[in-house]
mmCIF file of C-alpha atoms in Angstrom:
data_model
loop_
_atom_site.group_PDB
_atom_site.id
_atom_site.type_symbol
_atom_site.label_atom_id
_atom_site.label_comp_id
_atom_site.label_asym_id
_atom_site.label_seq_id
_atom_site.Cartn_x
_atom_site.Cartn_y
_atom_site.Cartn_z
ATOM 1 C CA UNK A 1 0.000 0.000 0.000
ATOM 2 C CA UNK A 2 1.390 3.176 -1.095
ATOM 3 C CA UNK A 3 2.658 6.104 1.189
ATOM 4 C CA UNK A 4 -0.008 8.403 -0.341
ATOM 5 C CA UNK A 5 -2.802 5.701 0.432
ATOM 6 C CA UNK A 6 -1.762 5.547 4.211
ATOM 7 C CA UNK A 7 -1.970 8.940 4.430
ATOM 8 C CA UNK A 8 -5.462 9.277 3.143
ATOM 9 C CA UNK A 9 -6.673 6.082 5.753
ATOM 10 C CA UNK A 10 -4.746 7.448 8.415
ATOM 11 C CA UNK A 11 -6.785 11.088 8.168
ATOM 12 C CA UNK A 12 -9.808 9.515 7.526
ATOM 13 C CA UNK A 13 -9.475 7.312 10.833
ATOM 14 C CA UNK A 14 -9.314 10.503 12.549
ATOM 15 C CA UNK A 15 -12.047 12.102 10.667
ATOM 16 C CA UNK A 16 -14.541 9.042 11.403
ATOM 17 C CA UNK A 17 -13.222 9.021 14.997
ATOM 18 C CA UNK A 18 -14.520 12.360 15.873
ATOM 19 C CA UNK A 19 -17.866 10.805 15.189
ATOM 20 C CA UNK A 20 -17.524 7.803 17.268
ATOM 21 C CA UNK A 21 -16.686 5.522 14.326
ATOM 22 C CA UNK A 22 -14.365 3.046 13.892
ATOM 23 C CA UNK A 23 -13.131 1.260 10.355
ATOM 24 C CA UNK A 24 -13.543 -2.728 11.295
ATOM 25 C CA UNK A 25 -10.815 -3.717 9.433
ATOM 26 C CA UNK A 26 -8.257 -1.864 11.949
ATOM 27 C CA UNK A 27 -10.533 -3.704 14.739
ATOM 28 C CA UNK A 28 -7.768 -5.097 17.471
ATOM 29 C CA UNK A 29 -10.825 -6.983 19.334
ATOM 30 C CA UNK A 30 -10.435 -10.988 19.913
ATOM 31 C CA UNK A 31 -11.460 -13.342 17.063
ATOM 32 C CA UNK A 32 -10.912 -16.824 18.344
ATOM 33 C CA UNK A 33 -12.007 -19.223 20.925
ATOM 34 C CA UNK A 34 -10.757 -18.690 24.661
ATOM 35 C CA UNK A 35 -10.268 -15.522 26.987
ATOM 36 C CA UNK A 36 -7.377 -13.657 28.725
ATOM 37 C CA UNK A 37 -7.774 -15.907 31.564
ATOM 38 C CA UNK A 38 -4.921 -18.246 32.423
ATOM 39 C CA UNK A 39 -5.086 -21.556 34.155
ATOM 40 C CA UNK A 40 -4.234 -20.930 38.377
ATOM 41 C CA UNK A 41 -4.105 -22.589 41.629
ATOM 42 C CA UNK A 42 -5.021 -21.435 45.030
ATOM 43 C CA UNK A 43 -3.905 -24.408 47.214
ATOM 44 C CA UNK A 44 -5.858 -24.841 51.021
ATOM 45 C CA UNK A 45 -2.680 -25.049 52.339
ATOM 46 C CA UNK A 46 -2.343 -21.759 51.807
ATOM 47 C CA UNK A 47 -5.584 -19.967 52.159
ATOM 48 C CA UNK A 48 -6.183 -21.700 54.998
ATOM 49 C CA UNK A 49 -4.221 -19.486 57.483
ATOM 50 C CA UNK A 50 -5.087 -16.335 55.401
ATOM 51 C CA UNK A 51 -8.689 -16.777 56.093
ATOM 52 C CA UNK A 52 -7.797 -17.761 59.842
ATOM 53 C CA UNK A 53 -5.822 -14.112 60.023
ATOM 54 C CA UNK A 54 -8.892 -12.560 58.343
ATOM 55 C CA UNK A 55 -10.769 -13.897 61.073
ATOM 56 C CA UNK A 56 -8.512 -12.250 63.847
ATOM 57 C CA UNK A 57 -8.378 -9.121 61.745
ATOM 58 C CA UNK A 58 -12.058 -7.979 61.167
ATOM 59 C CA UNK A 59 -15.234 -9.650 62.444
ATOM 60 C CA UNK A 60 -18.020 -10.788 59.958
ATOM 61 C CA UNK A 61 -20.184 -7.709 61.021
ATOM 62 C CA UNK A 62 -17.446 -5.140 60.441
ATOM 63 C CA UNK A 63 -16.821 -6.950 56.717
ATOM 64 C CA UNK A 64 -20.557 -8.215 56.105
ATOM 65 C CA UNK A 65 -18.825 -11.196 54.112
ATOM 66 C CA UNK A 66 -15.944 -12.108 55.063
ATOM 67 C CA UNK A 67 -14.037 -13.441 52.104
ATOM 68 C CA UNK A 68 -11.106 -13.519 50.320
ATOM 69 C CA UNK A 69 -11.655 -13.462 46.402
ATOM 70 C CA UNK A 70 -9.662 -15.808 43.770
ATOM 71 C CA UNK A 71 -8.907 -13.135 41.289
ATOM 72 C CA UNK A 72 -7.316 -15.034 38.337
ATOM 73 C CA UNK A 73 -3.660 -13.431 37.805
ATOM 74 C CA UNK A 74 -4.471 -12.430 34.273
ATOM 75 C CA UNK A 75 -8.082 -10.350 35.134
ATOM 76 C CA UNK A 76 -6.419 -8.324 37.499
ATOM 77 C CA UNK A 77 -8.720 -5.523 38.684
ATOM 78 C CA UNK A 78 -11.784 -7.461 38.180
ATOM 79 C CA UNK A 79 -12.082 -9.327 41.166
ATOM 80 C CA UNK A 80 -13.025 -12.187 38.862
ATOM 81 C CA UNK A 81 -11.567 -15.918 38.397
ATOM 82 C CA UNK A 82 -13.014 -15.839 35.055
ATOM 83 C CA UNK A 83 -14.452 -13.243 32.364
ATOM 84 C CA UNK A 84 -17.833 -14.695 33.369
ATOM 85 C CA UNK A 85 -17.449 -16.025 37.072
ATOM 86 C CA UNK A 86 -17.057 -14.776 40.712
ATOM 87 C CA UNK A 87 -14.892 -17.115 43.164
ATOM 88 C CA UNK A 88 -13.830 -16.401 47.187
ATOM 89 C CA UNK A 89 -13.428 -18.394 50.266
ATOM 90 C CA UNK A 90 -15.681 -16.945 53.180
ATOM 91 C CA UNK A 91 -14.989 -17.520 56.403
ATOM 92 C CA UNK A 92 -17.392 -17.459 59.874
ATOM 93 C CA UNK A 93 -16.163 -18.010 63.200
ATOM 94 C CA UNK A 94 -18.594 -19.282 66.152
ATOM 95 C CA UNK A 95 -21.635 -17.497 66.912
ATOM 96 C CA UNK A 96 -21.345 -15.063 64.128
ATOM 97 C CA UNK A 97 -23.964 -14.019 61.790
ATOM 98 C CA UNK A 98 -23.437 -12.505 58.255
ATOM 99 C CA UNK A 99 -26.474 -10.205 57.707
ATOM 100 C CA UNK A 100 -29.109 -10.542 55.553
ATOM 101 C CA UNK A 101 -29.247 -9.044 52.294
ATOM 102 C CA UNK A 102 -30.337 -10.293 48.646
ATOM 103 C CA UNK A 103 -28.721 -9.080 45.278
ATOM 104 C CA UNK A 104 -29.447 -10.195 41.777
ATOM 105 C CA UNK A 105 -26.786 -11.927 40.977
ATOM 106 C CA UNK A 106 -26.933 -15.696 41.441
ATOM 107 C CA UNK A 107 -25.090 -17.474 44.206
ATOM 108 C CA UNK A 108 -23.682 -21.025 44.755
ATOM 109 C CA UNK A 109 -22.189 -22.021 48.094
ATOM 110 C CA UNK A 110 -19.751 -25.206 48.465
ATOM 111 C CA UNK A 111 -19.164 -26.171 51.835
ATOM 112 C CA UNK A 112 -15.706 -26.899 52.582
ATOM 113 C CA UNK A 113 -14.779 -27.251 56.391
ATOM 114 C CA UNK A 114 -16.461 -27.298 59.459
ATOM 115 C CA UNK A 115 -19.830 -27.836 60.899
ATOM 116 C CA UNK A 116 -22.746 -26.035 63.170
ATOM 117 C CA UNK A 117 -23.061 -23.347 60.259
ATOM 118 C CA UNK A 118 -26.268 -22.992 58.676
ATOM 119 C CA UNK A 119 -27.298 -20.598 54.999
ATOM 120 C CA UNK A 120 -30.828 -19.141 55.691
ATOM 121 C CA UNK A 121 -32.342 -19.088 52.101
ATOM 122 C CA UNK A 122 -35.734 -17.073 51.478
ATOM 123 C CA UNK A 123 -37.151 -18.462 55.002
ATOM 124 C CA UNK A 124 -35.554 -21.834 55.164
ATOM 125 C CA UNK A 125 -32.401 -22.933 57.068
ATOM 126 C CA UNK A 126 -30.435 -25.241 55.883
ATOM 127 C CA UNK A 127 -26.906 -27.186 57.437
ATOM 128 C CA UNK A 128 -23.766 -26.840 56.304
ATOM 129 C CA UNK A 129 -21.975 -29.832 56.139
ATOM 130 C CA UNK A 130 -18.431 -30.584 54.435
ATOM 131 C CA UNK A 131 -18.687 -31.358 50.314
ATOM 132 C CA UNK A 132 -22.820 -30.182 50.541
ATOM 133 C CA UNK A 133 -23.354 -27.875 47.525
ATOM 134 C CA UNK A 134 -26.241 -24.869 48.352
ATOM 135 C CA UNK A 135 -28.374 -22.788 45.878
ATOM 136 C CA UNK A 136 -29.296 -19.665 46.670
ATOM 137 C CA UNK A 137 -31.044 -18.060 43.684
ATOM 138 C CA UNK A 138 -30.750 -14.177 42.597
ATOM 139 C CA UNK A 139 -32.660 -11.936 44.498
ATOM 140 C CA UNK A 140 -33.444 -14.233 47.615
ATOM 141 C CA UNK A 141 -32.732 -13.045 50.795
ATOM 142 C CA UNK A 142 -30.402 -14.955 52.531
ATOM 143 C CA UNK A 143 -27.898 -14.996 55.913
ATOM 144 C CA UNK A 144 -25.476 -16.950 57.175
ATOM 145 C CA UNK A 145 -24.507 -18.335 60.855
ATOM 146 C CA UNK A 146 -22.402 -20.462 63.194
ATOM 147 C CA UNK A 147 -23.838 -22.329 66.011
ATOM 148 C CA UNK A 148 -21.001 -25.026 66.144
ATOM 149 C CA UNK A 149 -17.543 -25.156 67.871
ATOM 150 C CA UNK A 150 -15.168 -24.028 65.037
ATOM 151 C CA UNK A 151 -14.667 -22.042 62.062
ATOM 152 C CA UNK A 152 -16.507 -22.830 59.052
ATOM 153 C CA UNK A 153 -15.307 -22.093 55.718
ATOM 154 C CA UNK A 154 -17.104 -22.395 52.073
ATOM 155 C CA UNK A 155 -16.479 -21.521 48.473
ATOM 156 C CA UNK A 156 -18.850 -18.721 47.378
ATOM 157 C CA UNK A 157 -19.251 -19.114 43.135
ATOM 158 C CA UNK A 158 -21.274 -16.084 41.973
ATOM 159 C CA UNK A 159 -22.271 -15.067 38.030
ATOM 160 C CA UNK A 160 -21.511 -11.441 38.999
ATOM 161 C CA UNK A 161 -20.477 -10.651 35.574
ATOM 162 C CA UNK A 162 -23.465 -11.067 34.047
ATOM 163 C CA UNK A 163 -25.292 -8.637 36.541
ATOM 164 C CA UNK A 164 -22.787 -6.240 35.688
ATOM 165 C CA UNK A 165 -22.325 -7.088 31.763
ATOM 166 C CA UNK A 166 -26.582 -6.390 31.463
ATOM 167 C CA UNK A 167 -26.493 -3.143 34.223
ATOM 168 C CA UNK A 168 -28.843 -5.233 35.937
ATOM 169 C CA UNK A 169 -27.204 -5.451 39.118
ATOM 170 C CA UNK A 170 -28.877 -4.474 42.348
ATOM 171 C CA UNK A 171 -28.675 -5.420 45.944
ATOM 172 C CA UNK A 172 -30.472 -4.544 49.433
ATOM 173 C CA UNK A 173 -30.308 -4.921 52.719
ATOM 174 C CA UNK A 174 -32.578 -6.476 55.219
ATOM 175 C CA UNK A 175 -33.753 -4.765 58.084
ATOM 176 C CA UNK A 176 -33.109 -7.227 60.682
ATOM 177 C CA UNK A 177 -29.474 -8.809 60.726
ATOM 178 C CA UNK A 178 -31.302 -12.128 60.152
ATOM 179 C CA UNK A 179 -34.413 -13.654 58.847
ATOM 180 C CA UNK A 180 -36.884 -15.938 60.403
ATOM 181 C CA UNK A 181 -36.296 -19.136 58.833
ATOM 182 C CA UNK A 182 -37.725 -22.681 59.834
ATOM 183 C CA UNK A 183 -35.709 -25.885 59.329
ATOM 184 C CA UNK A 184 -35.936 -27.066 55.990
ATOM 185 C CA UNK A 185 -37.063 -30.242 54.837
ATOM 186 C CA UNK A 186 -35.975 -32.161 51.448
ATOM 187 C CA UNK A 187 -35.259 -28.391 50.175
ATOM 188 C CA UNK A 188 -34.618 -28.105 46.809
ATOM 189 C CA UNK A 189 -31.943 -25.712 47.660
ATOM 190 C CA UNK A 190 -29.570 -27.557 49.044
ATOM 191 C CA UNK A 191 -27.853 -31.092 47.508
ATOM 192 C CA UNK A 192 -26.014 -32.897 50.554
ATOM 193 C CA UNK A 193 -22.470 -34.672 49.661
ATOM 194 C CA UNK A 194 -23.265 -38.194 51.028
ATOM 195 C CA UNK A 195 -26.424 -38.297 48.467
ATOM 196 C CA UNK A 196 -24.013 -36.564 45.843
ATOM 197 C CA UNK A 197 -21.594 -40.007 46.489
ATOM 198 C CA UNK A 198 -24.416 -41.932 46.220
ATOM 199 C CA UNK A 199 -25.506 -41.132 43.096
ATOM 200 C CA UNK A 200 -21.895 -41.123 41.665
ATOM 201 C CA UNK A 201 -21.428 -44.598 43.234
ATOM 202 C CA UNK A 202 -24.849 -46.074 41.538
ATOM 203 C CA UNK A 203 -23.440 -44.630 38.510
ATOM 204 C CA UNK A 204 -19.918 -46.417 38.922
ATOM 205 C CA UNK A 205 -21.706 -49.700 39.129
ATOM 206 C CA UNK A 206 -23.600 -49.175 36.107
ATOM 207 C CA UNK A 207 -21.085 -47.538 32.890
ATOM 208 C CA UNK A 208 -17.325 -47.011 32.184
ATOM 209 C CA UNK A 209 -15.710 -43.983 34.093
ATOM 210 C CA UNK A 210 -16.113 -41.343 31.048
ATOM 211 C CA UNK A 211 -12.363 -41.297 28.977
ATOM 212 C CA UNK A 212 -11.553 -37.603 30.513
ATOM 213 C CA UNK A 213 -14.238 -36.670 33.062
ATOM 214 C CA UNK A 214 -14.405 -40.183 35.205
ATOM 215 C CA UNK A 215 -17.836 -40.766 36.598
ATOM 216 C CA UNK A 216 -19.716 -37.102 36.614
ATOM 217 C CA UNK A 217 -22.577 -35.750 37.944
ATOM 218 C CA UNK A 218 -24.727 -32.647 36.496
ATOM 219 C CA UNK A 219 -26.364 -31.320 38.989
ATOM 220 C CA UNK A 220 -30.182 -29.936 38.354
ATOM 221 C CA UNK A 221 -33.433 -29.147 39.745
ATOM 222 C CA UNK A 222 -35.792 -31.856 40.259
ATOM 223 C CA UNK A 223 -38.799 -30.173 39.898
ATOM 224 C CA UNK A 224 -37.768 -28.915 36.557
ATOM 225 C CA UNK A 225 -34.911 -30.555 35.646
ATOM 226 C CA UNK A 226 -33.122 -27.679 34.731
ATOM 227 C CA UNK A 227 -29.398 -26.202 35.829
ATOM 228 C CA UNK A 228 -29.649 -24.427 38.911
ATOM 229 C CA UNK A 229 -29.075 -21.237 37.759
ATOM 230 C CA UNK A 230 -29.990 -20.142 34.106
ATOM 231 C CA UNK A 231 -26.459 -19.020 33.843
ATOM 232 C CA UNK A 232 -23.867 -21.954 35.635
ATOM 233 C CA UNK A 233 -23.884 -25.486 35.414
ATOM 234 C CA UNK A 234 -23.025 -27.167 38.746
ATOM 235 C CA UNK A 235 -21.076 -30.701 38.714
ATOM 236 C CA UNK A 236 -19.584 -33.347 40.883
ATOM 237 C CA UNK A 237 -16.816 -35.924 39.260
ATOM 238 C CA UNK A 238 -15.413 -38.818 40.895
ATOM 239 C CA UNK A 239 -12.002 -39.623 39.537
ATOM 240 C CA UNK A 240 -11.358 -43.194 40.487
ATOM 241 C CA UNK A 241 -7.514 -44.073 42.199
ATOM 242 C CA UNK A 242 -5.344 -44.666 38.913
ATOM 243 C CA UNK A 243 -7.645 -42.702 36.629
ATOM 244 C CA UNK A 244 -5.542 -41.097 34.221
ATOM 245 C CA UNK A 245 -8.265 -38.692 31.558
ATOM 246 C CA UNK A 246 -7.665 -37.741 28.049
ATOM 247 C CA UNK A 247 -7.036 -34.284 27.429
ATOM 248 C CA UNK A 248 -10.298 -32.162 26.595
ATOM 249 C CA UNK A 249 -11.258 -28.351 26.071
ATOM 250 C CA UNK A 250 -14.561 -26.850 26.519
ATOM 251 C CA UNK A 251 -15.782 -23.351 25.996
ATOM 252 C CA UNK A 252 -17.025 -22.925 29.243
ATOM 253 C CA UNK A 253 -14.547 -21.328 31.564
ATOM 254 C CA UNK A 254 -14.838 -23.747 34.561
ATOM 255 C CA UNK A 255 -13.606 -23.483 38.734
ATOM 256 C CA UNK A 256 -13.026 -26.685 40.336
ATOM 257 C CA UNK A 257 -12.636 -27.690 43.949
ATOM 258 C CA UNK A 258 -11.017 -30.850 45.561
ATOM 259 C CA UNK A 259 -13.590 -32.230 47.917
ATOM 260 C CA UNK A 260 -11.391 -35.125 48.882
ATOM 261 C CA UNK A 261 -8.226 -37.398 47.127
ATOM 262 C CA UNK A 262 -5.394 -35.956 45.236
ATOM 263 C CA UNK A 263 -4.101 -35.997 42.032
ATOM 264 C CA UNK A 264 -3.381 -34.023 39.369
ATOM 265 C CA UNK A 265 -4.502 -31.232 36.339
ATOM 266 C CA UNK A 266 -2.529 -30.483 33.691
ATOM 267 C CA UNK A 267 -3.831 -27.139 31.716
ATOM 268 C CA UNK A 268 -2.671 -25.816 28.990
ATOM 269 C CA UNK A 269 1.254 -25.755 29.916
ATOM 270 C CA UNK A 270 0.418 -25.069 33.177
ATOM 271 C CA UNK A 271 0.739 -28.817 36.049
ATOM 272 C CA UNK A 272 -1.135 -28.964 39.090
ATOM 273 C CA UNK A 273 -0.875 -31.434 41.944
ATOM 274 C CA UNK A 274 -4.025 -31.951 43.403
ATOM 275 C CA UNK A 275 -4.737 -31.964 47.557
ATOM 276 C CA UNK A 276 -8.277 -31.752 49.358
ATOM 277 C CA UNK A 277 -9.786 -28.390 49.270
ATOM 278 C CA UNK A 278 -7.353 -26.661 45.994
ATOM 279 C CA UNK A 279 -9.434 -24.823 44.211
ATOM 280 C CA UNK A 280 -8.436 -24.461 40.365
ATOM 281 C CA UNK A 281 -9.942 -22.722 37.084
ATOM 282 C CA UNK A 282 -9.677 -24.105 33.543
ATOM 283 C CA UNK A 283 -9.758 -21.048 31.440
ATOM 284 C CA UNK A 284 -12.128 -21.629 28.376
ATOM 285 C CA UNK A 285 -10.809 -23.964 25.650
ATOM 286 C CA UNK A 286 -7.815 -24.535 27.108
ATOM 287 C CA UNK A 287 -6.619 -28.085 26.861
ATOM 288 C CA UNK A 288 -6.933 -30.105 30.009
ATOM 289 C CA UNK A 289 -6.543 -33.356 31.379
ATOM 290 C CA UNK A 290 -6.831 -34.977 35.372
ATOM 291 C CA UNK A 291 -5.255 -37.596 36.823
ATOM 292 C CA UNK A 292 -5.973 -39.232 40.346
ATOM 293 C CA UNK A 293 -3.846 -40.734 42.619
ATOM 294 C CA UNK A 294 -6.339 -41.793 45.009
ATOM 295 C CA UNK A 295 -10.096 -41.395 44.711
ATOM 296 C CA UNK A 296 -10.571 -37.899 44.087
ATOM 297 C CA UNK A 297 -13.586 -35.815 44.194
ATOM 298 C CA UNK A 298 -14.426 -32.798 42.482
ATOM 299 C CA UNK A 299 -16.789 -29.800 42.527
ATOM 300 C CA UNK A 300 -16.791 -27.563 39.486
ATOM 301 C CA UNK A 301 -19.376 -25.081 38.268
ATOM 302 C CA UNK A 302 -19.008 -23.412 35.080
ATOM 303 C CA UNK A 303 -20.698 -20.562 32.654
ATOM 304 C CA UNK A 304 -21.963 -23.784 30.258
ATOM 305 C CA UNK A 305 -25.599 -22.701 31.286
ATOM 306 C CA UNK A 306 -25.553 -19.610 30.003
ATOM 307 C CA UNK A 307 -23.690 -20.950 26.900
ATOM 308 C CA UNK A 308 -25.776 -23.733 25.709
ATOM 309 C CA UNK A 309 -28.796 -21.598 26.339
ATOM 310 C CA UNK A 310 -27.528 -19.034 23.834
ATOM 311 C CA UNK A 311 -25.842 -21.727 21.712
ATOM 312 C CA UNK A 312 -22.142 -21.013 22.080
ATOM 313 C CA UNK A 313 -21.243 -24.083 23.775
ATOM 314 C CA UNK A 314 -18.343 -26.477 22.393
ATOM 315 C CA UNK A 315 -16.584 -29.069 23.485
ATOM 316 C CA UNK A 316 -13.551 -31.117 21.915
ATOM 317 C CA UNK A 317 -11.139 -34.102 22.204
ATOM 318 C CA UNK A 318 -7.587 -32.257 22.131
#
């Protein structure tokens, strides 16, 4: 392209600028499959005694949630683990309450140590127990408290991003720190680990482990039989001891967290070993395979329901 020709682009870039117009073929914007996010580790052994000091620090009242967020290293700013995805540990020591509020983004709680806590959803209570996975929908009140001995601790997953990619995203306070809420009974929010193993054990007994995901479980609703949450899909994989997966990529970025076992994830270029309570994030279609040493258990939720519903979602043997 000629000198003269660059000139006359190059002043009518400007000239269109001024208007707030751009030429698409100078367009700088991403044209392939997969994000900025990068595959990352946040290891219990770790996190652990941060959350312990955040407890000493500054009391649940003083931060209304105590938590520390999983910002992945390549979003910095965000406070996001993914483009799509919200991540933290949250921590609440005996006979503290974090107040009730509700906000319109949706919220997924995975319990991960302790016990005597409870998650008061829209008028029912329901236990915390290690590995038990809780739904608390957008715009449901809900509070959280500790009636047992020790510190419990959980992994909060919220689809924050959305909220804020629509300007939808609005939150309010309760009046009263907490809400009367009865017991509940067979709740629909709340899916308890020992009937997750169940169902993965049934499962074992009747197919092959899958090639790359082991024996997995897709959580739904069973009154509708739908995700969740319109936007994230919600699963629980059993890796049995030995299992080593073929290498797969999905376009659903995806946060994972070691209920129990160890082994391993390798992502991308990126080689993880696995101990109880990691959490990890496979970036979307990155390539990614797991390996366990002993059983191994894993929660994951991902943005899949949002992408099947508007018909992005792929998947692929790599």
């Amino acid at each position: 392209m000629s000198a003269v020709v660059n000139s006359d682009l190059a002043r009518f870039s400007k000239e269109i600028s001024a208007l707030g117009l751009k030429p698409l073929w100078e367009r700088v914007m991403r044209l392939k499959a997969g994000t900025d996010a990068q595959p990352a580790i946040w290891r219990w052994k770790d996190t652990r005694p941060l959350l312990m000091r955040a407890c000493e620090l500054i009391t649940a009242k003083q931060a209304e949630r105590r938590v520390l967020m999983l910002e992945n290293p390549a979003l910095a700013g965000t406070t996001f683990i993914t483009p799509a995805l919200f991540a933290g540990l949250q921590a609440i020591l005996p006979g503290e309450i974090a107040p009730t509020h509700r906000h319109t983004p949706n919220a997924l709680r995975l319990i991960v140590e302790g016990g005597g806590a409870y998650t008061a959803v829209g008028g029912e209570r329901i236990a915390m127990r290690p590995g038990d996975f809780i739904v608390t929908p957008g715009w449901s009140w809900h509070d959280h408290g500790n009636e047992g001995p020790a510190p419990v601790v959980w992994l909060d997953g919220l689809d924050t991003a959305f909220a804020n990619l629509f300007g939808a995203h609005f939150r309010e306070d309760y009046p009263e720190e907490k809400q009367i809420a009865a017991p509940a009974r067979d709740s629909l929010l709340s899916f308890p680990f020992e009937r997750t193993r169940a169902s993965l054990e049934r499962m074992s007994k009747s197919e092959d482990p899958h090639p790359s995901h082991g024996w997995k479980l897709r959580y739904s609703n069973p009154v509708t039989g739908r995700d969740p949450f319109p936007t994230m899909a919600v699963f629980m994989q059993w890796l049995p001891r030995g299992f080593a997966g073929r290498s797969r990529r999905s376009t659903d970025g995806a946060v994972y967290c070691v209920v129990e076992g160890r082994g391993r994830a390798d992502i991308g270029t990126a080689h993880f070993e696995l101990a109880p309570h990691d959490v990890f994030v496979v970036p979307s279609w990155e390539i990614h395979r797991f390996a366990a040493a002993t059983d191994c258990f894993i929660f994951s939720y991902s943005d899949r329901a949002a992408q099947e519903a508007l018909g992005f979602w792929r998947e692929a043997e790599a």
